[in-house]
XYZ file of C-alpha atoms in Angstrom:
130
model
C -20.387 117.032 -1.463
C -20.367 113.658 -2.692
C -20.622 110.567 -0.788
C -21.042 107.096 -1.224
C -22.264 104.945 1.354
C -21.765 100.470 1.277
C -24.273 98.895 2.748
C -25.409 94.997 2.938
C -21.834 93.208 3.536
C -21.980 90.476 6.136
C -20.710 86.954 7.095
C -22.144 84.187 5.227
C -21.308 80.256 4.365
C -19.779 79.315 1.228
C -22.109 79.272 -1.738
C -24.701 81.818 -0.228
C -25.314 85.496 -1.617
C -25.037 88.842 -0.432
C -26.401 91.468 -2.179
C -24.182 94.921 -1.212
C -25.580 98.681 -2.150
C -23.763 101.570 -2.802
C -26.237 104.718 -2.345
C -24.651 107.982 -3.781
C -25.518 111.447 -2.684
C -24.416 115.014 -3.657
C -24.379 113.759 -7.187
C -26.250 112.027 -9.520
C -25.373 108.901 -10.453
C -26.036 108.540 -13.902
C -23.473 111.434 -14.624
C -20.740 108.771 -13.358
C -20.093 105.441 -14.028
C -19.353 102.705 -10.774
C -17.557 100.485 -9.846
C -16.790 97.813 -7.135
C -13.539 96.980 -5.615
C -12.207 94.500 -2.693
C -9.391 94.229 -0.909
C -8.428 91.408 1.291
C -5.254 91.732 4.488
C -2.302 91.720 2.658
C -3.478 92.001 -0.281
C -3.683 94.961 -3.162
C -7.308 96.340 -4.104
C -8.837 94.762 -6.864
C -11.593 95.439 -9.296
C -13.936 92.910 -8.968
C -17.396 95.064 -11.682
C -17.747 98.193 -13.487
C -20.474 99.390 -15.009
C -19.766 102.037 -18.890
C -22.021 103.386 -21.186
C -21.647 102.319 -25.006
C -22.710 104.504 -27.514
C -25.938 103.755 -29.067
C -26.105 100.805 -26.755
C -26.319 102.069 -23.198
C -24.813 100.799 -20.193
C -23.029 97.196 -20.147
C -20.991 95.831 -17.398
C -17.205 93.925 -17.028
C -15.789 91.791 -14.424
C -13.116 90.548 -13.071
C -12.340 87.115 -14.055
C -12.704 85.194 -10.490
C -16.320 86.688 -10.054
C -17.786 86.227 -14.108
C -20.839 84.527 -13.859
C -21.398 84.906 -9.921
C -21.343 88.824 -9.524
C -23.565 91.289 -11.256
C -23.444 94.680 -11.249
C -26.224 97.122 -11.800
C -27.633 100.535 -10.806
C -30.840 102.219 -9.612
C -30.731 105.505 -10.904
C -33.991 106.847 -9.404
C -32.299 105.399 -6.179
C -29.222 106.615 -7.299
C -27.525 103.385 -5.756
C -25.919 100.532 -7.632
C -25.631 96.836 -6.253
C -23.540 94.338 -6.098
C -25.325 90.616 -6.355
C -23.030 88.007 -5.240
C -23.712 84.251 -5.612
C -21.932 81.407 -4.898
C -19.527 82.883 -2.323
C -16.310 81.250 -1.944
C -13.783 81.784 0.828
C -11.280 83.818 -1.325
C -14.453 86.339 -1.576
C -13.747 87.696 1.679
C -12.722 91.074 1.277
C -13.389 94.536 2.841
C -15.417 95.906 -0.785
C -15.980 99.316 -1.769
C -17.853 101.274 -4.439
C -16.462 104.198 -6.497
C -17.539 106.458 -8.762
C -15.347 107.468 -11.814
C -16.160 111.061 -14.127
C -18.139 110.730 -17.231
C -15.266 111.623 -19.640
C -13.747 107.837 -19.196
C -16.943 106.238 -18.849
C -16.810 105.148 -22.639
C -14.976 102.430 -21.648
C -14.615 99.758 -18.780
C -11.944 100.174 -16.347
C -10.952 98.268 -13.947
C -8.025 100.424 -12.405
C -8.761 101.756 -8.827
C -6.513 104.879 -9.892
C -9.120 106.027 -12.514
C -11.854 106.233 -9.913
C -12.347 110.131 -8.469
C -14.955 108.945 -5.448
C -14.380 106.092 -2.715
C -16.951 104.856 -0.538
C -15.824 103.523 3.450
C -16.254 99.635 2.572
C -18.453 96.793 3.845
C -16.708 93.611 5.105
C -17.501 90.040 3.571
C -16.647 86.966 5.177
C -17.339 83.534 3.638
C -16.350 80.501 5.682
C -15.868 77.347 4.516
């Protein structure tokens, strides 16, 4: 059965860092490729980092415009968790944020569609205050 589990979210001021986990079980992660998402009240989910594998070149990573240059992906694969580095929080951060998991067969490329992703995780809330 696979499950993903957030970890890591919190409250914090703006311009601190959280660093959020995703731990996967019942699969192995390196057979997928992840993602993060956030939604906010009111608001549609959005893909905020996703992590493909290029051909020759292994994995490389894409983001969403409003986090490029504060978020990083990456992934753990003896841990079989991937994280979610976030740096200079700003109050439009705040967002319940999940992982996913999406099959190998579209892992070729980046996505940031929450429709192409097979495997959800619960969420972890982040609040940034001003």
């Amino acid at each position: 059965q696979v499950q993903l589990v957030e970890s890591g979210g919190g409250s914090v001021q703006a311009g601190g860092s959280l660093r959020l986990s995703c731990a996967a079980s019942g699969y192995t992660l390196s057979s997928t490729c992840m993602g993060w998402f956030r939604q906010a009240p009111g608001k549609e989910r959005e893909g905020v980092a996703n992590m493909y594998h290029v051909y020759r070149d292994g994995d490389s990573s894409y983001y969403a415009e409003s986090v490029k240059g504060r978020f990083t992906i990456s992934q753990d694969n003896a841990k079989n968790t991937v994280y979610l580095q976030m740096n200079s929080l700003k109050p439009e951060d705040s967002a319940m944020y999940y992982c996913a998991a999406r099959r190998a067969a579209t892992c070729w490329r980046s996505s940031l569609l929450s429709t192409e992703y097979d495997y959800w995780g619960q969420g972890t809330q982040v609040t940034v205050s001003s």
